[in-house]
Amino acid sequence: MAFTSLYSLCGAGFALLQLLAPATALPVARSTSSSTLVALQFANVLEQLESTFYAQALQKFNQSDFTAAGFASAQIPVQQFQAIFKDESTHASTLQSAITALGGQTIQNCTFNVASLLTDVPTMVASARLVENVGVSAYLGALTLINDTVLSTAAATIMTVEARHQTILNLLAGATAIPQAFDVALNPSEILALTGGLISGCSLGIPANVPLKLNSTGPIQAGTKLSFTSAALNGTIPAEQLSCQFLAGGLSAAISQPLSNCSVPANITGSMLVFVTNSSQPLANNIRDAATGTIVAGPTMLFVDNQQDALALAARPGLNSTVVNNGTTNATTSFAAPTTVTLTPVTVSSSAVVTSTVLSTTAPTTATNSWTAVTRTISPSEASGILASVVSPTGSG
């Protein structure tokens, strides 16, 4: 049987099939548990989702769309999106072959609802960034389910490529390439709280956490007070018993706050995951020890972009090239990155809003720059199913 090696995705050229087949030489029962197949099947569906997203994006947008979105050259993002699409397609086909070689079946008949993520290039880039950050967390979590060292190492070679995608998308979004020294692992139920609304028509066999919607559409910075909506926040649990918990790379445990007084923690750059729990005990930042039974809803993901890499500015200098002074819009040179980008779901309309708050400056005429805060709504339909916007919330916290 022809088989593309998982290792070959990182250029190692190692024929994984030789270690998995023929089946008579290495019986599935001895090498593979049901949790391993579940992990591979789930990863395959996520790779199909990503492949569909990038294929439709590359088909829809032309060079002028990318330059209008502020890129110095359309070739910069197009080249990267083409490379990422090729990777994701290879990941999907390779995982499918691995599942078959292990005696399993891939999950069939899934439909991937990504059209609302492709309303324009800014929407697409912000959505791709979220998808790749979620993808890294998904693979980190999946590694805990794979009991075969060959397969776990092979899956890790995919994860490292997903992390490279994550870095590129952070830059194309005009932010920080590597905002944190660590990433956060999520289990499949938590991943589905983020992505489940994009997938329909098939059964994944995995229960999803109740989705969580961030109500705020304004600037997300340290100290910003947050409120949420979720079907789980329906009054069954008294509000005073609920907590919001923030997880980010490098934290040993979540930062826990009363839900009624939930605000963005200080000194964190990049992505944060937010849960609502029925306990104030901080969630451990590892899948083995996290008290997942206390999770009422979430996670949802938000980004705090309080830094911008010079490389991001060089690639997309026009991202912040408009400032407003006394009601007059002037085209200027960009000097600062978005301080916040957050993707949040709304209700059953399957849409979402991304707001980018930027600090921009006019071309300096003196030694002191004049800074003006500008809030720009990128799209009224941002990242719908990614954060499970298809769920109709019935309460708020």
PDB file of C-alpha atoms in Angstrom, residues 27 38 41 64 76 105 140 168 173 209 250 290 320 326 342 356:
ATOM      1  CA  PRO A  27      -1.317  -6.132  14.623  1.00  0.00           C
ATOM      2  CA  VAL A  38      -9.950   8.836  17.940  1.00  0.00           C
ATOM      3  CA  GLN A  41      -9.637  10.770  13.237  1.00  0.00           C
ATOM      4  CA  SER A  64      -5.632  43.701  -5.324  1.00  0.00           C
ATOM      5  CA  ILE A  76       3.906  38.041   0.606  1.00  0.00           C
ATOM      6  CA  GLN A 105     -12.066   4.477   9.229  1.00  0.00           C
ATOM      7  CA  LEU A 140      -0.747  19.284  21.849  1.00  0.00           C
ATOM      8  CA  ILE A 168       3.394  33.281  10.031  1.00  0.00           C
ATOM      9  CA  ALA A 173      -2.137  39.748  11.250  1.00  0.00           C
ATOM     10  CA  ASN A 209     -17.976  21.843  25.729  1.00  0.00           C
ATOM     11  CA  GLY A 250       3.664  29.889  30.400  1.00  0.00           C
ATOM     12  CA  ALA A 290      -7.031  20.177  34.983  1.00  0.00           C
ATOM     13  CA  ASN A 320      -2.719  51.051  10.330  1.00  0.00           C
ATOM     14  CA  ASN A 326     -10.841  66.044  14.435  1.00  0.00           C
ATOM     15  CA  THR A 342     -10.321  39.603  19.352  1.00  0.00           C
ATOM     16  CA  SER A 356      -8.933  46.109  15.794  1.00  0.00           C
TER      17      SER A 356
END
